[in-house]
Amino acid sequence: MAPHTEQLTRPAVRLRGLTRSFDGRTVLDGIDLDIPPGQFVALLGHSGSGKSTLLRAVAGLDHEVAGSGELTAPERVSVVFQDSRLLPWRRVLDNVLLGTDGVDRGRQALAEVGLQGRERAWPNELSGGEAQRAALARSLVREPELLLADEPFGALDALTRIRMHALLRELWKRHRPSVLLVTHDVDEAIVLADRVLVLEQGRIGLDLTIDRPHPRSYRDPLLGEYRERLLAALGVTEDHA
């Protein structure tokens, strides 16, 4: 196989036998996972199921879990958290450029997320949605091959969250990184991702492809079958959803 062809077919993320325990309790139990380049994947699971632990492992932030099995990921990885984690003593543009060079690229990233003209604002002058937009801009300025998002919209109100969903999909379409999104929200996973994983008892209990075109709507009745399968995998019936 030619080197270029091999590069195109090689997974962006590859996990083999990934295991992590805390105080004798196994949280990740020999997980195998491949994420192709440019794929948008959502990860669901109950609280404490290990979603964030898995994300931290892929990000290279947990060296113990990374050392317990095979883990490969791209060199350029960005992480977006539920908290925007903007430094309050730095203006928005300086936050976006943190650890990087290139003012023009920072301004461009802010424009892409709808914050053009807010470069000199302080973080405490931003709304919750604007702060998360700035966090997305900070991740984009690094041109990541892999974007990891740990419930980035969990603290936002419903309307702002819907707007952020549209923004994230547009940014993904434009830049085409691989995405691994951790979420508790089944509908969010279905609307955003092309593939949804359910983490159960330390393993991937369901790997579901969402074969519907974008943009998707929460009201689309054709998404109901996916929702039922995901809820069933989570042990939730419609009566208790």
C-alpha angles and dihedrals in degrees: 000000000000115000092242093051091047090052091052094050097042112104116251088221124026124180125179125180093343111181133176130176132184120200091340094312115118110224099169114033114194098311119194116195139157122192114190121222112280097011120140109220129180123202119209131184144130120282108284094021092121102258095133091040089057092047092050089051093053089047090055092242096120110057095179093059092041089055096052097069143357113303125169126171136159121279094239107063127159127191128206118193134196087256111059089224093209114168105245093212094057127072120242097263091047089052091051092049095045108144094000140083130229119082092193091056090049092052090048091051091051090050090051091057094045098258100114108146093026096088094112097043121115117239092246089060092062128089118234091262092048091050091054090048088055089050089053090049090052090054093046096052088069091056091229123206087203126033116196116195121188106198091310094175100039095106096047128097118255098260094046090048092055090051090049090051090057091046094050093050091049092050091047091050091051099045101024102210119160107260130207109187120188112205143155091208115095093192092050090053093049095046095047110030135068091205129030126199125196116208112211129171091344095309137085102263097179133022107189128181113212102216100190129111123248141282094054128190130213086228095058105120090203089069091061094088091055090048092052093049093049094046090049090051088052091049093246125131123207089251090064100033 
